[in-house]
Tab-separated table of C-alpha atoms in Angstrom:
chain	number	residue	atom	x	y	z
A	11	MET	CA	0.000	0.000	0.000
A	12	VAL	CA	2.803	2.398	0.916
A	13	TYR	CA	4.595	1.726	-2.372
A	14	SER	CA	1.386	2.278	-4.363
A	15	CYS	CA	0.931	5.673	-2.722
A	16	LEU	CA	4.568	6.534	-3.455
A	17	ILE	CA	4.152	5.642	-7.109
A	18	SER	CA	0.960	7.693	-7.354
A	19	SER	CA	2.610	10.711	-5.710
A	20	LEU	CA	5.596	10.618	-8.047
A	21	LEU	CA	3.356	10.330	-11.068
A	22	LEU	CA	1.292	13.312	-9.898
A	23	LEU	CA	4.509	15.286	-9.378
A	24	LEU	CA	5.676	14.521	-12.902
A	25	VAL	CA	2.329	15.534	-14.376
A	26	ALA	CA	2.335	18.767	-12.368
A	27	LEU	CA	5.836	19.611	-13.543
A	28	SER	CA	4.896	18.937	-17.140
A	29	ILE	CA	1.950	21.359	-17.092
A	30	SER	CA	3.133	23.980	-14.597
A	31	PRO	CA	4.113	27.369	-16.060
A	32	SER	CA	7.774	28.333	-16.172
A	33	TYR	CA	8.975	30.533	-13.333
A	34	THR	CA	9.580	33.789	-15.218
A	35	ILE	CA	8.952	37.393	-14.307
A	36	LYS	CA	5.840	38.868	-15.880
A	37	ILE	CA	6.625	41.298	-18.685
A	38	LYS	CA	4.365	44.342	-18.837
A	39	THR	CA	3.554	46.200	-22.040
A	40	ALA	CA	2.112	49.648	-22.741
A	41	SER	CA	1.800	51.762	-25.889
A	42	PHE	CA	1.893	55.550	-26.046
A	43	LEU	CA	1.639	58.331	-28.612
A	44	SER	CA	4.112	61.180	-28.860
A	45	PRO	CA	2.890	64.768	-29.043
A	46	LYS	CA	1.485	65.417	-32.516
A	47	GLN	CA	3.683	66.542	-35.404
A	48	VAL	CA	2.079	68.587	-38.195
A	49	MET	CA	3.709	67.723	-41.524
A	50	THR	CA	3.410	69.126	-45.055
A	51	PRO	CA	5.081	67.844	-48.244
A	52	GLY	CA	8.844	68.384	-48.043
A	53	SER	CA	8.783	69.467	-44.395
A	54	VAL	CA	11.120	68.222	-41.660
A	55	ALA	CA	10.182	67.590	-38.036
A	56	ASP	CA	13.077	67.142	-35.629
A	57	PRO	CA	11.705	68.082	-32.176
A	58	PHE	CA	13.042	67.212	-28.752
A	59	LEU	CA	10.041	66.247	-26.638
A	60	PHE	CA	10.498	66.370	-22.876
A	61	ASP	CA	8.692	64.444	-20.149
A	62	ILE	CA	7.052	61.942	-22.471
A	63	ASP	CA	4.663	59.288	-21.220
A	64	PHE	CA	6.661	56.374	-19.883
A	65	PRO	CA	6.336	53.609	-17.259
A	66	ARG	CA	7.353	54.910	-13.845
A	67	GLY	CA	9.100	53.381	-10.879
A	68	HIS	CA	12.107	51.120	-10.379
A	69	ILE	CA	11.830	48.899	-13.447
A	70	GLY	CA	13.861	46.942	-15.977
A	71	LEU	CA	13.378	47.758	-19.652
A	72	LYS	CA	12.895	44.725	-21.903
A	73	GLY	CA	12.228	46.448	-25.227
A	74	PHE	CA	11.188	49.636	-27.010
A	75	ASP	CA	9.464	49.549	-30.409
A	76	ALA	CA	8.139	52.457	-32.462
A	77	GLU	CA	6.570	53.502	-35.763
A	78	VAL	CA	5.000	56.572	-37.351
A	79	VAL	CA	1.183	56.583	-37.478
A	80	ASP	CA	-1.445	59.057	-38.639
A	81	GLU	CA	-4.233	60.587	-36.570
A	82	ASN	CA	-6.366	57.475	-37.131
A	83	GLY	CA	-3.619	55.192	-35.884
A	84	ASN	CA	-2.749	53.850	-39.338
A	85	PRO	CA	0.942	53.090	-40.035
A	86	VAL	CA	2.530	55.592	-42.435
A	87	PRO	CA	4.844	54.175	-45.138
A	88	LEU	CA	8.440	55.333	-45.439
A	89	HIS	CA	7.944	56.548	-49.003
A	90	GLU	CA	5.534	59.163	-47.618
A	91	THR	CA	7.231	60.033	-44.326
A	92	TYR	CA	10.816	58.893	-43.940
A	93	LEU	CA	11.757	58.136	-40.331
A	94	HIS	CA	15.396	59.184	-40.231
A	95	HIS	CA	15.640	58.252	-36.550
A	96	TRP	CA	14.039	58.300	-33.156
A	97	VAL	CA	15.933	58.153	-29.852
A	98	VAL	CA	14.918	58.131	-26.181
A	99	LYS	CA	17.100	59.507	-23.393
A	100	PRO	CA	16.541	59.627	-19.616
A	101	TYR	CA	17.310	62.650	-17.463
A	102	TYR	CA	16.791	64.071	-13.986
A	103	VAL	CA	15.123	67.463	-13.683
A	104	ARG	CA	14.785	69.668	-10.646
A	105	LYS	CA	11.274	69.400	-9.198
A	106	GLY	CA	9.088	72.254	-10.368
A	107	PHE	CA	11.329	73.106	-13.324
A	108	ASN	CA	10.078	72.687	-16.894
A	109	LEU	CA	13.075	71.700	-18.979
A	110	SER	CA	11.301	72.701	-22.202
A	111	GLN	CA	11.517	76.311	-20.980
A	112	LEU	CA	15.191	76.326	-21.932
A	113	ASP	CA	15.942	78.064	-25.217
A	114	ASN	CA	18.232	76.849	-28.003
A	115	MET	CA	19.522	73.864	-26.088
A	116	PRO	CA	17.979	70.624	-27.380
A	117	ARG	CA	21.062	69.252	-29.118
A	118	ASP	CA	23.461	69.398	-26.206
A	119	LEU	CA	21.172	70.372	-23.315
A	120	GLY	CA	23.680	73.113	-22.656
A	121	SER	CA	21.950	75.091	-19.919
A	122	SER	CA	22.375	75.297	-16.183
A	123	PRO	CA	23.443	71.903	-14.800
A	124	ALA	CA	21.640	72.803	-11.573
A	125	ASP	CA	18.300	72.402	-13.352
A	126	TYR	CA	18.864	69.026	-14.951
A	127	ILE	CA	21.215	66.043	-14.947
A	128	LEU	CA	21.671	63.865	-17.999
A	129	VAL	CA	21.568	60.102	-17.544
A	130	ARG	CA	24.003	58.720	-20.083
A	131	ASN	CA	24.395	55.189	-21.338
A	132	GLY	CA	27.541	53.152	-20.649
A	133	GLY	CA	29.489	54.652	-23.604
A	134	LEU	CA	31.487	54.741	-25.774
A	135	CYS	CA	30.206	57.855	-27.557
A	136	ARG	CA	28.769	59.734	-24.635
A	137	ASN	CA	29.565	63.114	-26.160
A	138	ARG	CA	26.788	62.746	-28.756
A	139	LEU	CA	25.203	59.279	-28.521
A	140	ARG	CA	23.756	59.320	-25.018
A	141	HIS	CA	20.477	57.530	-25.693
A	142	TYR	CA	19.253	54.142	-24.467
A	143	PHE	CA	17.166	53.114	-27.488
A	144	GLY	CA	17.151	54.467	-31.030
A	145	LEU	CA	16.449	53.272	-34.572
A	146	GLY	CA	15.349	54.650	-37.937
A	147	SER	CA	13.599	53.315	-41.022
A	148	GLU	CA	14.333	49.764	-39.804
A	149	THR	CA	12.279	50.193	-36.646
A	150	ARG	CA	9.269	48.030	-37.590
A	151	LYS	CA	11.239	44.835	-38.176
A	152	THR	CA	14.164	45.098	-35.773
A	153	SER	CA	14.064	43.247	-32.470
A	154	THR	CA	14.941	45.349	-29.432
A	155	TYR	CA	14.031	42.591	-26.967
A	156	VAL	CA	16.433	42.256	-24.051
A	157	PRO	CA	16.961	38.519	-23.407
A	158	ASP	CA	16.063	36.886	-20.093
A	159	PRO	CA	17.063	37.212	-17.331
A	160	TYR	CA	18.507	40.620	-18.247
A	161	ALA	CA	16.966	44.079	-18.338
A	162	ILE	CA	18.103	47.706	-18.465
A	163	GLU	CA	17.683	49.077	-14.960
A	164	ILE	CA	16.094	52.512	-14.617
A	165	GLY	CA	14.374	54.528	-11.905
A	166	ASN	CA	16.402	53.240	-8.965
A	167	PRO	CA	15.341	55.561	-6.125
A	168	GLU	CA	18.748	55.235	-4.493
A	169	GLU	CA	20.318	56.847	-7.566
A	170	THR	CA	17.879	59.765	-7.874
A	171	PRO	CA	19.412	62.985	-6.501
A	172	ASP	CA	17.450	64.754	-3.786
A	173	GLY	CA	15.050	67.305	-5.186
A	174	TYR	CA	14.996	65.821	-8.700
A	175	GLU	CA	12.615	63.721	-10.764
A	176	PHE	CA	13.417	61.007	-13.316
A	177	LYS	CA	11.975	61.657	-16.782
A	178	TRP	CA	12.394	60.772	-20.464
A	179	LEU	CA	13.184	62.761	-23.585
A	180	LEU	CA	12.157	61.704	-27.109
A	181	ASN	CA	13.729	63.005	-30.321
A	182	ILE	CA	11.894	62.263	-33.589
A	183	HIS	CA	13.470	63.069	-36.952
A	184	ALA	CA	10.946	62.660	-39.775
A	185	ILE	CA	10.988	63.928	-43.364
A	186	ASP	CA	7.780	64.246	-45.412
A	187	THR	CA	8.820	63.111	-48.896
A	188	ARG	CA	5.442	63.318	-50.632
A	189	GLY	CA	5.921	65.048	-53.981
A	190	VAL	CA	9.559	66.034	-53.460
A	191	VAL	CA	11.793	66.534	-56.485
A	192	ASP	CA	14.504	64.111	-55.280
A	193	LYS	CA	13.370	61.577	-52.693
A	194	PRO	CA	16.781	59.900	-52.077
A	195	GLY	CA	18.433	63.305	-51.875
A	196	CYS	CA	15.878	64.504	-49.324
A	197	THR	CA	16.233	61.410	-47.128
A	198	GLU	CA	20.050	61.701	-47.253
A	199	CYS	CA	19.741	65.379	-46.286
A	200	ARG	CA	21.753	66.842	-49.155
A	201	CYS	CA	22.563	70.444	-48.333
A	202	ASP	CA	22.048	71.739	-51.874
A	203	LEU	CA	18.479	70.395	-51.959
A	204	TYR	CA	17.614	71.958	-48.622
A	205	ASN	CA	19.410	75.174	-49.652
A	206	VAL	CA	21.213	75.222	-46.306
A	207	THR	CA	24.604	76.816	-45.595
A	208	VAL	CA	24.385	77.101	-41.785
A	209	ASP	CA	23.354	74.656	-39.065
A	210	GLU	CA	20.352	75.084	-36.782
A	211	TYR	CA	22.349	77.410	-34.505
A	212	GLY	CA	23.377	79.671	-37.374
A	213	ARG	CA	26.939	78.383	-37.573
A	214	ALA	CA	28.505	78.035	-41.006
A	215	LEU	CA	28.826	74.483	-42.277
A	216	GLU	CA	32.302	73.040	-42.569
A	217	PRO	CA	33.841	73.201	-46.049
A	218	GLY	CA	33.088	70.049	-48.021
A	219	TYR	CA	30.037	69.091	-45.933
A	220	LYS	CA	27.620	67.724	-48.554
A	221	GLY	CA	24.747	66.394	-46.508
A	222	GLY	CA	23.576	64.978	-43.215
A	223	LEU	CA	22.006	66.024	-39.944
A	224	TYR	CA	23.298	69.599	-40.136
A	225	CYS	CA	21.254	70.266	-43.288
A	226	CYS	CA	17.835	68.748	-42.463
A	227	TYR	CA	17.082	70.011	-38.974
A	228	ASP	CA	13.680	71.007	-37.613
A	229	LYS	CA	11.596	73.271	-39.885
A	230	THR	CA	13.877	72.970	-42.928
A	231	GLN	CA	12.232	72.233	-46.277
A	232	CYS	CA	13.057	69.897	-49.152
A	233	PRO	CA	11.732	71.209	-52.513
A	234	VAL	CA	8.434	69.866	-53.842
A	235	ARG	CA	7.425	69.497	-57.497
A	236	ASN	CA	5.522	72.449	-58.926
A	237	GLY	CA	1.794	72.030	-58.524
A	238	PHE	CA	1.982	69.122	-56.090
A	239	ASP	CA	1.240	70.988	-52.869
A	240	ASN	CA	-2.182	72.506	-53.314
A	241	GLY	CA	-2.565	73.325	-49.644
A	242	ASN	CA	-4.699	70.313	-48.799
A	243	LYS	CA	-1.942	67.877	-47.866
A	244	THR	CA	-1.207	68.975	-44.304
A	245	ARG	CA	-1.549	66.070	-41.887
A	246	THR	CA	-0.963	65.189	-38.261
A	247	LEU	CA	1.399	62.364	-37.379
A	248	TYR	CA	2.581	60.679	-34.182
A	249	LEU	CA	5.296	58.318	-33.115
A	250	LYS	CA	3.563	55.346	-31.559
A	251	TYR	CA	5.948	53.637	-29.149
A	252	THR	CA	5.527	50.442	-27.186
A	253	VAL	CA	7.521	49.830	-24.020
A	254	ARG	CA	8.080	46.416	-22.437
A	255	TRP	CA	9.345	46.198	-18.876
A	256	VAL	CA	9.436	44.218	-15.641
A	257	ASP	CA	9.282	45.342	-12.039
A	258	TRP	CA	12.806	45.282	-10.690
A	259	ASP	CA	13.821	42.574	-8.227
A	260	SER	CA	16.816	40.413	-7.383
A	261	SER	CA	16.027	37.835	-10.080
A	262	VAL	CA	16.706	40.391	-12.840
A	263	LEU	CA	20.293	40.902	-13.978
A	264	PRO	CA	21.238	44.414	-15.128
A	265	ALA	CA	22.597	45.043	-18.627
A	266	LYS	CA	24.156	48.336	-19.723
A	267	VAL	CA	23.777	50.035	-23.099
A	268	TYR	CA	26.917	50.782	-25.118
A	269	ILE	CA	26.934	52.413	-28.557
A	270	LEU	CA	29.909	52.009	-30.872
A	271	ASP	CA	30.408	54.306	-33.866
A	272	VAL	CA	32.556	53.523	-36.880
A	273	THR	CA	33.349	57.277	-37.154
A	274	ASP	CA	34.824	57.409	-33.628
A	275	SER	CA	38.061	59.413	-33.684
A	276	TRP	CA	39.623	57.460	-30.786
A	277	GLU	CA	43.129	56.161	-31.414
A	278	PRO	CA	45.280	53.959	-29.141
A	279	SER	CA	48.061	55.791	-27.346
A	280	GLU	CA	50.385	55.244	-24.413
A	281	GLY	CA	48.363	55.280	-21.222
A	282	SER	CA	45.046	55.125	-23.069
A	283	THR	CA	42.223	53.501	-21.120
A	284	GLY	CA	39.415	53.738	-23.655
A	285	ASP	CA	37.546	56.030	-21.261
A	286	ASN	CA	34.547	57.922	-22.623
A	287	GLN	CA	36.433	61.216	-22.448
A	288	GLU	CA	38.861	59.943	-25.076
A	289	HIS	CA	36.144	59.403	-27.685
A	290	PHE	CA	34.582	61.779	-30.166
A	291	CYS	CA	32.005	60.341	-32.523
A	292	HIS	CA	31.092	62.120	-35.734
A	293	VAL	CA	27.986	59.882	-36.046
A	294	GLU	CA	27.692	60.216	-39.845
A	295	TYR	CA	29.911	59.981	-42.904
A	296	ASP	CA	29.786	60.045	-46.694
A	297	VAL	CA	30.203	57.100	-49.033
A	298	GLU	CA	31.932	58.050	-52.272
A	299	PRO	CA	30.843	56.283	-55.484
A	300	CYS	CA	33.196	53.603	-56.732
A	301	LYS	CA	35.287	54.351	-59.797
A	302	THR	CA	34.658	51.039	-61.539
A	303	ASN	CA	31.534	49.820	-63.260
A	304	GLY	CA	29.663	46.622	-62.425
A	305	GLY	CA	29.587	44.572	-59.223
A	306	GLY	CA	32.020	44.534	-56.350
A	307	CYS	CA	31.493	48.158	-55.404
A	308	VAL	CA	31.581	48.022	-51.612
A	309	ASP	CA	32.699	50.750	-49.226
A	310	VAL	CA	34.266	49.142	-46.134
A	311	LYS	CA	34.833	51.271	-43.066
A	312	LYS	CA	36.491	49.816	-39.951
A	313	LYS	CA	37.286	51.107	-36.480
A	314	SER	CA	39.160	49.304	-33.689
A	315	LEU	CA	38.118	50.373	-30.199
A	316	MET	CA	39.297	49.535	-26.687
A	317	MET	CA	36.500	48.263	-24.457
A	318	PRO	CA	36.212	50.054	-21.076
A	319	PHE	CA	34.410	47.214	-19.301
A	320	ASN	CA	34.496	43.611	-18.161
A	321	GLY	CA	31.346	41.758	-19.045
A	322	TYR	CA	29.289	39.600	-21.363
A	323	ILE	CA	27.700	40.864	-24.577
A	324	VAL	CA	24.119	39.560	-24.567
A	325	TYR	CA	22.595	41.590	-27.431
A	326	GLY	CA	23.752	43.495	-30.500
A	327	VAL	CA	22.295	45.300	-33.513
A	328	ALA	CA	23.580	47.776	-36.103
A	329	HIS	CA	22.013	50.956	-37.461
A	330	GLN	CA	22.569	51.752	-41.144
A	331	HIS	CA	20.925	53.853	-43.845
A	332	ALA	CA	19.847	52.981	-47.386
A	333	GLY	CA	22.794	51.456	-49.227
A	334	GLY	CA	23.948	49.604	-46.114
A	335	ILE	CA	24.779	45.935	-46.636
A	336	GLY	CA	25.641	44.926	-43.085
A	337	ALA	CA	27.884	45.496	-40.101
A	338	ALA	CA	29.836	43.269	-37.727
A	339	LEU	CA	31.728	43.370	-34.451
A	340	TYR	CA	34.700	41.039	-34.057
A	341	ARG	CA	37.826	40.352	-32.026
A	342	GLU	CA	41.407	41.017	-33.085
A	343	ASP	CA	41.813	37.381	-34.133
A	344	GLY	CA	38.851	37.699	-36.508
A	345	GLU	CA	36.293	35.875	-34.338
A	346	THR	CA	32.875	37.366	-35.046
A	347	ILE	CA	30.955	38.355	-31.925
A	348	CYS	CA	27.894	39.717	-33.686
A	349	SER	CA	26.849	40.522	-37.239
A	350	SER	CA	23.788	42.558	-38.185
A	351	MET	CA	22.333	42.481	-41.688
A	352	PRO	CA	19.724	44.766	-43.279
A	353	LYS	CA	16.412	43.679	-44.728
A	354	TYR	CA	15.140	45.702	-47.690
A	355	GLY	CA	11.491	46.010	-48.600
A	356	ASN	CA	10.052	45.130	-51.989
A	357	GLY	CA	6.543	46.579	-51.884
A	358	ASP	CA	4.516	49.665	-50.980
A	359	GLU	CA	2.899	48.739	-47.666
A	360	PRO	CA	4.307	49.906	-44.296
A	361	GLY	CA	7.101	47.590	-43.173
A	362	ASN	CA	7.895	46.459	-46.726
A	363	GLU	CA	8.722	49.665	-48.596
A	364	ALA	CA	10.864	49.030	-51.675
A	365	GLY	CA	14.322	50.586	-51.582
A	366	TYR	CA	14.318	51.194	-47.831
A	367	ILE	CA	15.938	49.277	-44.995
A	368	VAL	CA	12.906	47.965	-43.119
A	369	GLY	CA	14.746	45.832	-40.557
A	370	MET	CA	18.146	44.941	-39.136
A	371	SER	CA	18.928	41.487	-37.755
A	372	SER	CA	19.705	41.406	-34.044
A	373	CYS	CA	22.061	38.911	-32.434
A	374	TYR	CA	21.993	37.283	-29.020
A	375	PRO	CA	25.486	35.931	-28.274
A	376	GLU	CA	25.817	33.254	-25.610
A	377	ARG	CA	28.521	33.597	-22.955
A	378	VAL	CA	30.676	35.983	-25.004
A	379	LYS	CA	33.095	37.468	-22.482
A	380	VAL	CA	34.863	40.748	-23.196
A	381	SER	CA	37.670	41.892	-20.925
A	382	TYR	CA	38.592	45.411	-19.898
A	383	GLY	CA	41.123	46.856	-22.333
A	384	GLU	CA	40.330	44.313	-25.058
A	385	THR	CA	40.201	45.720	-28.589
A	386	LEU	CA	37.176	44.984	-30.751
A	387	THR	CA	36.745	46.005	-34.376
A	388	LEU	CA	33.543	47.457	-35.808
A	389	GLU	CA	33.046	47.118	-39.562
A	390	SER	CA	30.321	48.888	-41.534
A	391	ASN	CA	29.750	48.058	-45.211
A	392	TYR	CA	27.839	50.049	-47.823
A	393	SER	CA	27.219	49.524	-51.505
A	394	ASN	CA	28.839	52.403	-53.338
A	395	VAL	CA	27.558	51.802	-56.842
A	396	ILE	CA	26.230	55.309	-56.216
A	397	GLY	CA	27.410	57.743	-53.559
A	398	HIS	CA	25.607	58.462	-50.278
A	399	THR	CA	25.662	61.362	-47.832
A	400	GLY	CA	25.056	61.358	-44.093
A	401	VAL	CA	25.096	57.567	-43.630
A	402	MET	CA	25.661	55.928	-40.253
A	403	GLY	CA	27.528	52.917	-38.931
A	404	LEU	CA	26.418	52.525	-35.324
A	405	PHE	CA	26.403	49.320	-33.291
A	406	TYR	CA	24.346	48.878	-30.121
A	407	ILE	CA	25.414	46.272	-27.580
A	408	LEU	CA	24.073	45.274	-24.170
A	409	VAL	CA	26.673	44.217	-21.622
A	410	ALA	CA	25.937	42.249	-18.454
A	411	GLN	CA	28.414	42.052	-15.609
A	412	GLN	CA	27.389	38.517	-14.694
A	413	LEU	CA	25.713	35.454	-16.093
A	414	PRO	CA	22.767	33.685	-14.456
A	415	GLU	CA	23.596	31.346	-11.585
A	416	PRO	CA	23.743	27.692	-12.684
A	417	GLU	CA	20.567	25.863	-11.720
A	418	SER	CA	20.954	22.282	-10.592
A	419	SER	CA	17.996	21.412	-8.378
A	420	LEU	CA	15.744	18.507	-9.341
A	421	LEU	CA	12.826	20.873	-9.846
A	422	VAL	CA	14.824	23.084	-12.198
A	423	LEU	CA	16.033	20.012	-14.050
A	424	PHE	CA	12.446	18.992	-14.663
A	425	GLN	CA	11.510	22.547	-15.703
A	426	ALA	CA	14.425	22.787	-18.088
A	427	HIS	CA	13.039	19.769	-19.932
A	428	ALA	CA	9.371	20.635	-19.484
A	429	LYS	CA	9.055	21.514	-23.153
A	430	SER	CA	9.938	17.970	-24.091
A	431	VAL	CA	6.930	15.712	-23.653
A	432	SER	CA	8.948	12.722	-24.730
A	433	PHE	CA	11.469	13.318	-21.959
A	434	LEU	CA	8.764	13.543	-19.301
A	435	GLY	CA	7.074	10.439	-20.624
A	436	PHE	CA	10.339	8.532	-20.582
A	437	LEU	CA	11.122	9.789	-17.070
A	438	ALA	CA	7.696	8.785	-15.786
A	439	VAL	CA	7.981	5.284	-17.230
A	440	ALA	CA	11.506	4.899	-15.857
A	441	VAL	CA	10.417	5.907	-12.355
A	442	VAL	CA	7.435	3.531	-12.416
A	443	VAL	CA	9.539	0.609	-13.682
A	444	LEU	CA	12.214	1.249	-11.065
A	445	ILE	CA	9.780	1.441	-8.163
A	446	SER	CA	7.806	-1.574	-9.420
A	447	ALA	CA	10.999	-3.602	-9.524
A	448	VAL	CA	11.826	-2.601	-5.958
A	449	VAL	CA	8.313	-3.486	-4.789
A	450	TYR	CA	8.379	-6.822	-6.602
A	451	ARG	CA	11.732	-7.702	-5.134
A	452	ARG	CA	10.586	-6.728	-1.650
A	453	GLN	CA	7.426	-8.825	-1.915
A	454	ASN	CA	9.371	-11.846	-3.157
A	455	ARG	CA	11.654	-11.626	-0.166
A	456	GLU	CA	8.716	-11.340	2.220
A	457	ASP	CA	7.118	-14.477	0.644
A	458	GLY	CA	10.324	-16.483	0.979
A	459	TYR	CA	11.311	-16.405	-2.670
A	460	GLN	CA	14.707	-15.416	-4.026
A	461	ALA	CA	15.832	-14.739	-7.563
A	462	LEU	CA	17.686	-17.582	-9.281
A	463	SER	CA	21.370	-17.035	-9.940
A	464	THR	CA	22.584	-17.381	-13.510
């Protein structure tokens, strides 16, 4: 009787393990709309929006996705409104102070440091690339998911200075290309098309600057074909963004954001540590057209950078513009840590627009350790059958200081194989056979029987 109860209990345990949910932290999701942006054909919107709607509290970010939608919530295709980029940045602001009151400061937030404190990412380009998340035309089909059990920690009350509040800033850079005379030229921000000779602060452009961010800032205009804009094409757009997060607790492992830039001017020198102060990132560059005809026209740009951390790379993705054919991060011996390839659309519908990068592949390396002072090389490749202005070669990585603790308990062992019905079935049968054999042997001994020797 005792053995029958034992068998029944073990079988019930196995069944429970096979159907019980995995022990994971619940991921929360919420979608928000940015403040509205009024667009007309050829217009550029490049606002910095302070104190946007965002989950509050001590949380761990698991992902941030975004797309441009109209006032009815319909996705807007890239061939109508080109999303050059969006980025989100955290900051602390003194309680009672409205940061948007500051004049002429959105690019560098260059006002009184007593009123606000920037929260920068881990590096390397903290002079210009301070954000936590940011993508462009590829946003709809690029995974930003932070793998379990990691998350980006934000809102830790112990880190918030007294008298300040934690908030978020959103920058949207969108170009309305309906009816423009040169759509590729407008999206690549060619200075001659925008008729721009000074930047948004009135400073003269550097000699030889052909196109890029300094020529398509907020309120600039790309020329539209005669007769196209009849005054009835004004529309209201929004950036719809979806945030995924978990409540912070000890089971979540923190991962830091690092952004590498192929235009970084850092060079190794005696005593160099790879510290953020040693880096200056130009963010964009031009791709000159190749001088030969036919295939094989590829512009390859590389940058070797010293890593200022010890840790494990758990996520990576590149950001490129049209013409990009992929980027990679690898060690000095040539071992690839992560490669990120573009996906081009071949239709008209949102998320599949022909001629545009509509997605970049993300990578999730397993147990890739990087040591402090180690040199990694970033490579960004573009087709240069034709030339391009203002392209980018950024690479986002998430770095964790530790890996999950090894799990070896019997319960965890069962859970690790819970997805395999065949394993559980085999285990159940094995347990029953083993216990039945023990019971049979015990009963034989109690009845005076013994097994025959062979």
